[in-house]
Amino acid sequence: MPIDARVTGANSAHAAMIGVSDFDGVLRGKHVLGEDLSDGDKVIKFSEAVLAWDCSDRVIPASFTQKRLSAFGDADLRILSGTGRSVSYVGDQYLYLAEFTGTHENICPRGILRKVLRRAADHGYGCAAGFEFEFMLFKENADTIEDKPFGEWAPLTRGPFGYSIARSVAHHELFGEILALCEKARIPLSGLHFETGPGVIEASLRHCDALEAADRAIIFKSIIKAWAQTRGMIATFMAKVSETLPGQSGHIHISMSSNGQNAFYDSEASDNVSKLMRQFIGGQLKYMNDFCVLAAPNFNSYKRLGPGCWAPICPRWGVDNRSSAVRVIPGEPSAHRLEYRLAGADLNPYLALACAIGSGILGVETDAALPASIVGDASEEMYLPSGRLPQSLSEATYRFAQSPAANDVFGARFVEAFSCSRRWEWEAVQHRVTDFERRRYFEII
């Protein structure tokens, strides 16, 4: 991809940042001073500890390195010159993405997605994708959310009012800043609107090459959080902020191409669903339970996957059916695609997309059968013998760790390392006693 002309010059040479994804999809990085990062990919040394930290910077005891906790060294990090872009609304602050290389490449989230995309390319297919994110804005800061209970936090808007034109007009300045920020960062949007729920906004990132789509997604989440702080707000991409509110999704739109044509499209087939698309969806459904933890990576993720939350419960598909885990969106060749609805907004873009495409490619390789599509509410099938999606991070992690298919697609070393990180995450939250438990049990039980 051509480098934006604005990336060259003194800013990129003397005050650029680099960012690399950890397992949680958080960009970790630093300023690199005195170098022109736009002049070809460079390999530098960077702490390998970011692949052994949890989201609160605690070192996972049984980490991938098999070293003592204090013995983390440096790893090779490739700075990707073509990813440089402005990430600040005011002024010029540039960010370049990076990825671990060498011995750490097979556990690097971006490296895992590249591995899956190579597998698709080996079959002659290119992949395009686009992410949709729902996020909540609160008129709070790091201090006030620490000092006040959640019920007293003030959202940007009160109550549900999805697709509200009135609110969009009232907050046109805010929307204008988001659009300008994304334009400056070369993250074009195809839609921006208020979603149902207090302070909830949905942004649809325009589709593009799959690896670039994941790059845009991880930068989008980071710059929205940073921008919100400059406005005296906090943005959250949690999958489920409150039990009384819908969850926040991170849907992924995917299409496959071959020889410049949409390989999912067949004008002679029912709903234009080609044989390849049937195999691809068949694989997504067949391996959804095994790979689920890649798209739902947190303890909180599974609180979104429940009835009445506009989120899937069972590995089912449907044509233009928003209750299903995979939604086929039929249309002309330029628009015909599927929507992978399993992931929440808390996803790691690289790993969630690797999950969605990797399972699909497995379906193509094995000619996976596709069950009948769901008409109506897919959650009604939650009690069938075929079962529902994993009910917890613990269950999903166990299935992933034991899956031969996961080892095949993602590699045994990554499966072991990521499973270790998710078991740690489960333990970090599972044994905490919450205020809800105290209110429910303290006097009565």
CSV table of C-alpha atoms in Angstrom, one decimal:
chain,number,residue,atom,x,y,z
A,1,MET,CA,0.0,0.0,0.0
A,2,PRO,CA,1.4,3.4,-0.9
A,3,ILE,CA,2.6,5.5,2.0
A,4,ASP,CA,0.6,8.6,2.7
A,5,ALA,CA,2.7,11.6,1.6
A,6,ARG,CA,2.1,13.2,4.9
A,7,VAL,CA,4.0,10.4,6.7
A,8,THR,CA,7.3,11.5,5.2
A,9,GLY,CA,9.4,14.3,6.6
A,10,ALA,CA,10.5,15.4,10.0
A,11,ASN,CA,7.5,14.1,11.9
A,12,SER,CA,8.0,10.5,10.8
A,13,ALA,CA,11.8,10.7,11.1
A,14,HIS,CA,12.0,12.2,14.6
A,15,ALA,CA,8.7,11.6,16.5
A,16,ALA,CA,7.0,8.5,15.2
A,17,MET,CA,5.5,5.8,17.4
A,18,ILE,CA,5.5,2.1,16.8
A,19,GLY,CA,2.7,-0.2,18.0
A,20,VAL,CA,2.4,-3.9,18.2
A,21,SER,CA,-0.6,-6.0,19.2
A,22,ASP,CA,-0.5,-8.1,22.3
A,23,PHE,CA,-2.8,-11.1,22.8
A,24,ASP,CA,-5.7,-8.9,24.0
A,25,GLY,CA,-5.6,-6.7,20.9
A,26,VAL,CA,-4.1,-3.8,22.7
A,27,LEU,CA,-1.4,-1.8,20.9
A,28,ARG,CA,1.8,-1.6,22.9
A,29,GLY,CA,4.6,0.5,21.7
A,30,LYS,CA,6.8,3.6,22.1
A,31,HIS,CA,8.2,6.6,20.3
A,32,VAL,CA,11.2,5.9,18.1
A,33,LEU,CA,13.3,9.0,17.7
A,34,GLY,CA,15.8,10.0,15.1
A,35,GLU,CA,14.9,7.5,12.4
A,36,ASP,CA,12.9,7.7,9.2
A,37,LEU,CA,10.5,4.8,9.6
A,38,SER,CA,8.9,5.3,6.2
A,39,ASP,CA,12.1,4.2,4.5
A,40,GLY,CA,11.7,0.5,4.2
A,41,ASP,CA,10.8,-2.1,6.9
A,42,LYS,CA,13.3,-2.1,9.8
A,43,VAL,CA,13.9,-4.7,12.5
A,44,ILE,CA,14.5,-3.5,16.0
A,45,LYS,CA,14.7,-5.1,19.4
A,46,PHE,CA,11.6,-4.8,21.6
A,47,SER,CA,10.6,-6.4,24.9
A,48,GLU,CA,9.0,-9.8,24.5
A,49,ALA,CA,7.2,-9.3,27.8
A,50,VAL,CA,4.2,-7.7,26.0
A,51,LEU,CA,3.4,-11.3,24.8
A,52,ALA,CA,3.4,-12.5,28.4
A,53,TRP,CA,1.4,-9.7,30.0
A,54,ASP,CA,-2.2,-9.7,30.8
A,55,CYS,CA,-4.4,-6.6,30.3
A,56,SER,CA,-3.3,-5.3,33.7
A,57,ASP,CA,0.4,-5.8,33.0
A,58,ARG,CA,0.7,-8.8,35.2
A,59,VAL,CA,3.1,-11.5,33.9
A,60,ILE,CA,1.3,-14.8,33.2
A,61,PRO,CA,3.4,-17.3,35.3
A,62,ALA,CA,3.5,-20.1,32.8
A,63,SER,CA,4.3,-18.0,29.8
A,64,PHE,CA,5.6,-19.0,26.3
A,65,THR,CA,9.2,-18.3,27.1
A,66,GLN,CA,9.7,-20.9,29.9
A,67,LYS,CA,11.9,-18.3,31.6
A,68,ARG,CA,11.9,-17.0,35.1
A,69,LEU,CA,9.5,-14.1,35.5
A,70,SER,CA,12.3,-11.6,35.7
A,71,ALA,CA,14.2,-12.9,32.7
A,72,PHE,CA,12.3,-11.5,29.8
A,73,GLY,CA,14.6,-10.3,27.1
A,74,ASP,CA,14.3,-8.6,23.7
A,75,ALA,CA,12.7,-10.0,20.6
A,76,ASP,CA,12.9,-9.0,17.0
A,77,LEU,CA,10.2,-6.5,15.9
A,78,ARG,CA,9.6,-5.6,12.3
A,79,ILE,CA,8.4,-2.1,11.8
A,80,LEU,CA,6.0,-2.0,8.8
A,81,SER,CA,6.8,1.1,6.8
A,82,GLY,CA,3.7,0.9,4.7
A,83,THR,CA,1.4,1.2,7.7
A,84,GLY,CA,2.4,4.7,8.8
A,85,ARG,CA,-0.4,7.2,9.4
A,86,SER,CA,-1.5,10.2,11.5
A,87,VAL,CA,-3.4,9.2,14.6
A,88,SER,CA,-4.1,12.5,16.2
A,89,TYR,CA,-7.0,14.8,15.6
A,90,VAL,CA,-5.0,18.0,16.1
A,91,GLY,CA,-1.4,18.2,14.9
A,92,ASP,CA,0.7,15.4,13.4
A,93,GLN,CA,1.5,12.4,15.4
A,94,TYR,CA,2.4,9.3,13.4
A,95,LEU,CA,2.1,5.6,14.2
A,96,TYR,CA,3.6,2.7,12.4
A,97,LEU,CA,2.4,-0.8,13.1
A,98,ALA,CA,4.9,-3.6,13.8
A,99,GLU,CA,4.9,-7.4,14.2
A,100,PHE,CA,7.1,-9.8,16.0
A,101,THR,CA,9.4,-11.8,13.7
A,102,GLY,CA,12.0,-14.5,14.1
A,103,THR,CA,11.3,-17.0,16.9
A,104,HIS,CA,8.2,-15.0,18.1
A,105,GLU,CA,6.5,-14.8,14.7
A,106,ASN,CA,4.4,-17.9,15.3
A,107,ILE,CA,2.8,-16.5,18.4
A,108,CYS,CA,2.4,-12.9,17.1
A,109,PRO,CA,-1.3,-12.1,16.5
A,110,ARG,CA,-0.6,-10.3,13.2
A,111,GLY,CA,1.7,-13.2,12.2
A,112,ILE,CA,-1.1,-15.7,12.9
A,113,LEU,CA,-3.5,-13.8,10.6
A,114,ARG,CA,-0.8,-13.7,7.8
A,115,LYS,CA,-0.4,-17.4,8.2
A,116,VAL,CA,-4.1,-18.0,7.7
A,117,LEU,CA,-4.2,-15.7,4.7
A,118,ARG,CA,-1.3,-17.5,3.1
A,119,ARG,CA,-3.3,-20.7,3.5
A,120,ALA,CA,-6.2,-19.1,1.6
A,121,ALA,CA,-3.8,-17.8,-1.0
A,122,ASP,CA,-2.3,-21.3,-1.5
A,123,HIS,CA,-5.8,-22.3,-2.7
A,124,GLY,CA,-5.9,-19.3,-5.1
A,125,TYR,CA,-8.2,-17.0,-2.9
A,126,GLY,CA,-7.8,-13.5,-1.7
A,127,CYS,CA,-9.7,-12.2,1.3
A,128,ALA,CA,-11.4,-8.9,1.9
A,129,ALA,CA,-12.9,-7.8,5.2
A,130,GLY,CA,-14.5,-4.9,7.0
A,131,PHE,CA,-15.1,-4.5,10.7
A,132,GLU,CA,-18.1,-2.9,12.5
A,133,PHE,CA,-17.6,-1.7,16.1
A,134,GLU,CA,-20.1,-0.6,18.7
A,135,PHE,CA,-18.6,1.5,21.5
A,136,MET,CA,-19.9,3.5,24.5
A,137,LEU,CA,-18.9,7.0,25.4
A,138,PHE,CA,-19.1,8.2,29.0
A,139,LYS,CA,-18.7,11.7,30.3
A,140,GLU,CA,-16.2,10.5,32.8
A,141,ASN,CA,-12.4,10.2,33.3
A,142,ALA,CA,-10.1,7.7,34.9
A,143,ASP,CA,-10.5,9.3,38.3
A,144,THR,CA,-14.3,9.6,38.3
A,145,ILE,CA,-14.9,6.0,37.3
A,146,GLU,CA,-12.6,5.0,40.2
A,147,ASP,CA,-14.5,7.2,42.7
A,148,LYS,CA,-18.1,6.5,41.7
A,149,PRO,CA,-20.1,3.3,41.3
A,150,PHE,CA,-21.1,2.3,37.7
A,151,GLY,CA,-24.7,3.4,38.2
A,152,GLU,CA,-23.5,7.0,38.7
A,153,TRP,CA,-21.4,7.2,35.5
A,154,ALA,CA,-22.9,9.6,33.0
A,155,PRO,CA,-23.1,8.3,29.4
A,156,LEU,CA,-22.9,10.7,26.5
A,157,THR,CA,-26.7,10.2,25.9
A,158,ARG,CA,-29.4,8.8,28.1
A,159,GLY,CA,-31.5,5.7,27.1
A,160,PRO,CA,-31.8,3.9,23.8
A,161,PHE,CA,-32.4,5.7,20.6
A,162,GLY,CA,-30.9,3.7,17.8
A,163,TYR,CA,-30.3,5.4,14.4
A,164,SER,CA,-31.3,8.7,15.9
A,165,ILE,CA,-31.0,11.6,13.5
A,166,ALA,CA,-31.8,14.1,16.3
A,167,ARG,CA,-28.9,12.9,18.3
A,168,SER,CA,-26.6,12.8,15.3
A,169,VAL,CA,-27.4,16.4,14.5
A,170,ALA,CA,-27.1,17.5,18.1
A,171,HIS,CA,-23.7,15.9,18.3
A,172,HIS,CA,-22.6,16.8,14.8
A,173,GLU,CA,-19.3,18.4,16.1
A,174,LEU,CA,-18.4,15.1,17.8
A,175,PHE,CA,-19.2,13.1,14.7
A,176,GLY,CA,-17.3,15.5,12.6
A,177,GLU,CA,-14.2,15.0,14.8
A,178,ILE,CA,-14.5,11.2,14.5
A,179,LEU,CA,-14.8,11.4,10.7
A,180,ALA,CA,-11.9,13.8,10.4
A,181,LEU,CA,-9.8,11.6,12.7
A,182,CYS,CA,-10.5,8.5,10.7
A,183,GLU,CA,-9.9,10.3,7.4
A,184,LYS,CA,-6.5,11.5,8.6
A,185,ALA,CA,-5.6,8.0,9.8
A,186,ARG,CA,-6.6,6.5,6.4
A,187,ILE,CA,-9.4,4.5,8.0
A,188,PRO,CA,-12.4,5.3,5.8
A,189,LEU,CA,-15.8,4.7,7.3
A,190,SER,CA,-18.9,3.5,5.4
A,191,GLY,CA,-21.2,4.4,8.2
A,192,LEU,CA,-21.4,6.2,11.6
A,193,HIS,CA,-24.6,6.4,13.7
A,194,PHE,CA,-26.0,6.2,17.2
A,195,GLU,CA,-26.9,2.6,18.2
A,196,THR,CA,-29.5,1.5,20.7
A,197,GLY,CA,-28.3,2.1,24.3
A,198,PRO,CA,-27.0,5.1,26.2
A,199,GLY,CA,-24.0,6.7,24.6
A,200,VAL,CA,-23.6,3.9,22.1
A,201,ILE,CA,-22.1,4.7,18.6
A,202,GLU,CA,-21.5,2.2,15.8
A,203,ALA,CA,-18.8,2.8,13.2
A,204,SER,CA,-18.5,0.7,10.0
A,205,LEU,CA,-15.0,0.5,8.6
A,206,ARG,CA,-14.9,0.3,4.8
A,207,HIS,CA,-13.9,-3.1,3.5
A,208,CYS,CA,-10.4,-3.7,2.0
A,209,ASP,CA,-7.7,-6.4,1.9
A,210,ALA,CA,-8.1,-8.6,5.0
A,211,LEU,CA,-4.7,-7.8,6.6
A,212,GLU,CA,-5.2,-4.1,6.0
A,213,ALA,CA,-8.7,-4.4,7.5
A,214,ALA,CA,-7.3,-5.8,10.7
A,215,ASP,CA,-4.6,-3.1,10.8
A,216,ARG,CA,-7.3,-0.4,10.4
A,217,ALA,CA,-9.4,-2.0,13.1
A,218,ILE,CA,-6.7,-2.2,15.8
A,219,ILE,CA,-5.7,1.4,15.1
A,220,PHE,CA,-9.4,2.6,15.1
A,221,LYS,CA,-9.9,1.2,18.6
A,222,SER,CA,-6.8,2.8,19.9
A,223,ILE,CA,-7.4,6.3,18.4
A,224,ILE,CA,-11.0,6.4,19.5
A,225,LYS,CA,-10.0,5.7,23.1
A,226,ALA,CA,-7.3,8.4,22.9
A,227,TRP,CA,-9.6,10.9,21.2
A,228,ALA,CA,-12.3,10.4,23.8
A,229,GLN,CA,-9.8,11.3,26.5
A,230,THR,CA,-9.0,14.6,24.8
A,231,ARG,CA,-12.8,15.3,24.9
A,232,GLY,CA,-13.0,14.6,28.7
A,233,MET,CA,-14.7,11.2,28.0
A,234,ILE,CA,-13.9,7.5,28.2
A,235,ALA,CA,-14.7,5.1,25.3
A,236,THR,CA,-15.2,1.4,26.1
A,237,PHE,CA,-15.3,-1.5,23.7
A,238,MET,CA,-16.3,-4.0,26.4
A,239,ALA,CA,-18.5,-6.8,25.1
A,240,LYS,CA,-21.1,-6.3,27.8
A,241,VAL,CA,-21.0,-3.2,30.0
A,242,SER,CA,-24.2,-3.9,31.9
A,243,GLU,CA,-26.6,-6.8,32.3
A,244,THR,CA,-29.5,-4.4,31.5
A,245,LEU,CA,-28.0,-3.2,28.2
A,246,PRO,CA,-27.4,-5.0,24.9
A,247,GLY,CA,-23.8,-6.1,24.2
A,248,GLN,CA,-21.4,-4.3,22.0
A,249,SER,CA,-20.5,-6.2,18.8
A,250,GLY,CA,-17.5,-6.4,16.6
A,251,HIS,CA,-19.0,-7.9,13.5
A,252,ILE,CA,-16.8,-8.8,10.5
A,253,HIS,CA,-17.8,-8.7,6.9
A,254,ILE,CA,-15.9,-11.1,4.7
A,255,SER,CA,-15.7,-12.0,1.0
A,256,MET,CA,-13.3,-14.1,-1.1
A,257,SER,CA,-12.1,-13.5,-4.5
A,258,SER,CA,-10.4,-15.5,-7.3
A,259,ASN,CA,-9.1,-14.1,-10.5
A,260,GLY,CA,-10.6,-10.7,-9.7
A,261,GLN,CA,-14.1,-12.2,-9.2
A,262,ASN,CA,-16.2,-12.6,-6.1
A,263,ALA,CA,-15.8,-16.3,-5.3
A,264,PHE,CA,-18.8,-16.3,-2.9
A,265,TYR,CA,-21.2,-15.2,-5.7
A,266,ASP,CA,-23.0,-17.5,-8.1
A,267,SER,CA,-25.8,-16.0,-10.1
A,268,GLU,CA,-27.4,-19.4,-10.7
A,269,ALA,CA,-27.4,-20.5,-7.1
A,270,SER,CA,-30.1,-19.9,-4.5
A,271,ASP,CA,-29.5,-16.5,-2.9
A,272,ASN,CA,-26.4,-16.3,-5.1
A,273,VAL,CA,-24.5,-18.5,-2.5
A,274,SER,CA,-21.7,-20.3,-4.4
A,275,LYS,CA,-20.4,-23.8,-3.6
A,276,LEU,CA,-17.3,-22.2,-2.2
A,277,MET,CA,-19.3,-20.0,0.1
A,278,ARG,CA,-21.3,-23.0,1.3
A,279,GLN,CA,-18.1,-24.8,2.1
A,280,PHE,CA,-16.7,-21.8,3.8
A,281,ILE,CA,-19.7,-21.2,6.0
A,282,GLY,CA,-19.9,-24.9,6.7
A,283,GLY,CA,-16.4,-24.8,8.1
A,284,GLN,CA,-17.1,-21.7,10.1
A,285,LEU,CA,-20.0,-23.5,11.8
A,286,LYS,CA,-18.2,-26.8,12.2
A,287,TYR,CA,-15.2,-25.3,14.0
A,288,MET,CA,-17.0,-22.3,15.7
A,289,ASN,CA,-17.1,-24.0,19.1
A,290,ASP,CA,-13.4,-25.0,18.9
A,291,PHE,CA,-12.2,-21.6,17.7
A,292,CYS,CA,-14.7,-19.5,19.7
A,293,VAL,CA,-12.1,-18.1,22.2
A,294,LEU,CA,-10.3,-16.3,19.4
A,295,ALA,CA,-13.4,-14.2,18.7
A,296,ALA,CA,-14.6,-14.1,22.3
A,297,PRO,CA,-11.4,-13.8,24.2
A,298,ASN,CA,-12.4,-12.4,27.6
A,299,PHE,CA,-14.4,-13.4,30.7
A,300,ASN,CA,-16.9,-10.6,29.9
A,301,SER,CA,-17.3,-11.8,26.3
A,302,TYR,CA,-19.6,-14.6,27.2
A,303,LYS,CA,-22.1,-12.3,29.0
A,304,ARG,CA,-22.9,-10.8,25.6
A,305,LEU,CA,-23.6,-14.3,24.0
A,306,GLY,CA,-27.1,-14.7,25.6
A,307,PRO,CA,-30.7,-14.6,24.6
A,308,GLY,CA,-32.2,-11.2,23.7
A,309,CYS,CA,-28.8,-9.5,23.3
A,310,TRP,CA,-28.6,-9.4,19.5
A,311,ALA,CA,-25.8,-11.8,19.6
A,312,PRO,CA,-25.5,-15.5,18.5
A,313,ILE,CA,-26.1,-18.3,20.8
A,314,CYS,CA,-25.8,-21.3,18.5
A,315,PRO,CA,-23.4,-22.0,15.5
A,316,ARG,CA,-26.1,-21.4,12.9
A,317,TRP,CA,-26.4,-19.4,9.7
A,318,GLY,CA,-29.2,-17.6,7.9
A,319,VAL,CA,-29.8,-15.4,4.9
A,320,ASP,CA,-30.1,-11.8,6.1
A,321,ASN,CA,-30.8,-13.1,9.6
A,322,ARG,CA,-29.3,-11.0,12.4
A,323,SER,CA,-30.0,-13.7,15.0
A,324,SER,CA,-27.6,-16.2,13.4
A,325,ALA,CA,-23.9,-16.5,14.0
A,326,VAL,CA,-23.2,-16.2,10.3
A,327,ARG,CA,-25.4,-13.9,8.2
A,328,VAL,CA,-25.3,-14.2,4.4
A,329,ILE,CA,-25.9,-10.8,2.8
A,330,PRO,CA,-26.9,-11.5,-0.8
A,331,GLY,CA,-26.5,-8.9,-3.5
A,332,GLU,CA,-24.6,-8.0,-6.6
A,333,PRO,CA,-21.1,-9.4,-7.0
A,334,SER,CA,-19.5,-6.2,-5.6
A,335,ALA,CA,-21.6,-6.5,-2.3
A,336,HIS,CA,-22.3,-10.2,-1.9
A,337,ARG,CA,-20.7,-11.3,1.4
A,338,LEU,CA,-21.1,-12.9,4.8
A,339,GLU,CA,-21.2,-11.3,8.2
A,340,TYR,CA,-19.4,-13.1,11.0
A,341,ARG,CA,-21.4,-12.1,14.1
A,342,LEU,CA,-19.7,-14.1,16.9
A,343,ALA,CA,-17.2,-11.5,17.9
A,344,GLY,CA,-17.8,-8.6,20.3
A,345,ALA,CA,-16.2,-5.2,20.2
A,346,ASP,CA,-13.6,-6.5,22.7
A,347,LEU,CA,-12.0,-8.7,19.9
A,348,ASN,CA,-8.4,-8.7,18.9
A,349,PRO,CA,-8.9,-7.9,15.2
A,350,TYR,CA,-6.0,-10.1,14.0
A,351,LEU,CA,-7.1,-13.2,15.9
A,352,ALA,CA,-10.9,-12.8,15.3
A,353,LEU,CA,-10.3,-12.5,11.6
A,354,ALA,CA,-7.9,-15.4,11.7
A,355,CYS,CA,-10.7,-17.4,13.4
A,356,ALA,CA,-13.4,-16.5,10.9
A,357,ILE,CA,-11.2,-17.1,7.8
A,358,GLY,CA,-9.2,-20.1,9.2
A,359,SER,CA,-12.4,-22.0,10.0
A,360,GLY,CA,-13.8,-21.2,6.6
A,361,ILE,CA,-10.7,-22.4,4.7
A,362,LEU,CA,-10.8,-25.6,6.7
A,363,GLY,CA,-14.4,-26.0,5.4
A,364,VAL,CA,-13.2,-25.5,1.8
A,365,GLU,CA,-10.4,-28.0,2.2
A,366,THR,CA,-12.8,-30.7,3.7
A,367,ASP,CA,-15.9,-29.9,1.6
A,368,ALA,CA,-17.8,-29.2,4.9
A,369,ALA,CA,-21.5,-29.8,4.7
A,370,LEU,CA,-23.7,-26.9,5.3
A,371,PRO,CA,-26.9,-27.4,7.3
A,372,ALA,CA,-30.2,-25.8,6.4
A,373,SER,CA,-30.3,-22.1,7.0
A,374,ILE,CA,-32.3,-20.7,9.9
A,375,VAL,CA,-35.5,-18.8,9.3
A,376,GLY,CA,-36.7,-16.9,12.3
A,377,ASP,CA,-34.9,-16.6,15.7
A,378,ALA,CA,-31.8,-18.8,15.8
A,379,SER,CA,-31.8,-18.8,19.6
A,380,GLU,CA,-34.8,-21.1,19.5
A,381,GLU,CA,-32.4,-23.9,18.6
A,382,MET,CA,-30.2,-23.4,21.7
A,383,TYR,CA,-31.5,-26.6,23.4
A,384,LEU,CA,-31.0,-29.0,20.4
A,385,PRO,CA,-28.4,-31.8,20.7
A,386,SER,CA,-26.0,-29.9,18.5
A,387,GLY,CA,-25.7,-27.5,21.4
A,388,ARG,CA,-24.9,-23.9,21.8
A,389,LEU,CA,-21.7,-21.9,21.8
A,390,PRO,CA,-19.3,-22.2,24.7
A,391,GLN,CA,-20.8,-20.7,27.9
A,392,SER,CA,-17.7,-19.4,29.5
A,393,LEU,CA,-14.1,-18.4,28.8
A,394,SER,CA,-13.0,-21.6,30.6
A,395,GLU,CA,-15.0,-23.9,28.4
A,396,ALA,CA,-14.0,-22.1,25.2
A,397,THR,CA,-10.3,-22.2,26.2
A,398,TYR,CA,-10.5,-25.9,26.9
A,399,ARG,CA,-12.0,-26.6,23.6
A,400,PHE,CA,-9.4,-24.6,21.8
A,401,ALA,CA,-6.5,-26.1,23.6
A,402,GLN,CA,-7.7,-29.7,22.8
A,403,SER,CA,-8.6,-29.0,19.2
A,404,PRO,CA,-6.5,-30.8,16.5
A,405,ALA,CA,-8.0,-28.4,14.0
A,406,ALA,CA,-6.7,-25.4,15.9
A,407,ASN,CA,-3.2,-26.9,16.0
A,408,ASP,CA,-3.4,-27.4,12.3
A,409,VAL,CA,-4.5,-23.9,11.4
A,410,PHE,CA,-2.8,-21.7,14.0
A,411,GLY,CA,0.2,-23.9,15.1
A,412,ALA,CA,0.7,-25.8,18.3
A,413,ARG,CA,3.0,-23.2,19.9
A,414,PHE,CA,0.4,-20.4,19.4
A,415,VAL,CA,-2.5,-22.7,20.7
A,416,GLU,CA,-0.5,-23.5,23.8
A,417,ALA,CA,0.6,-19.8,24.5
A,418,PHE,CA,-2.9,-18.3,23.8
A,419,SER,CA,-4.7,-21.0,25.8
A,420,CYS,CA,-2.3,-20.3,28.7
A,421,SER,CA,-3.1,-16.6,28.5
A,422,ARG,CA,-6.9,-17.3,28.5
A,423,ARG,CA,-6.7,-19.7,31.4
A,424,TRP,CA,-4.9,-17.0,33.4
A,425,GLU,CA,-7.6,-14.5,32.4
A,426,TRP,CA,-10.3,-16.8,33.6
A,427,GLU,CA,-8.6,-17.3,36.9
A,428,ALA,CA,-8.0,-13.6,37.3
A,429,VAL,CA,-11.7,-12.9,37.2
A,430,GLN,CA,-13.4,-16.1,38.3
A,431,HIS,CA,-12.3,-15.9,42.0
A,432,ARG,CA,-13.2,-12.3,42.5
A,433,VAL,CA,-16.2,-11.6,44.8
A,434,THR,CA,-18.5,-9.0,43.3
A,435,ASP,CA,-20.8,-6.4,44.8
A,436,PHE,CA,-23.7,-8.2,43.2
A,437,GLU,CA,-22.8,-11.4,45.1
A,438,ARG,CA,-22.6,-9.5,48.3
A,439,ARG,CA,-26.0,-7.9,47.8
A,440,ARG,CA,-27.6,-11.2,46.8
A,441,TYR,CA,-26.1,-13.5,49.5
A,442,PHE,CA,-24.7,-11.5,52.4
A,443,GLU,CA,-27.8,-11.3,54.6
A,444,ILE,CA,-30.0,-14.1,53.2
A,445,ILE,CA,-27.7,-17.1,52.8
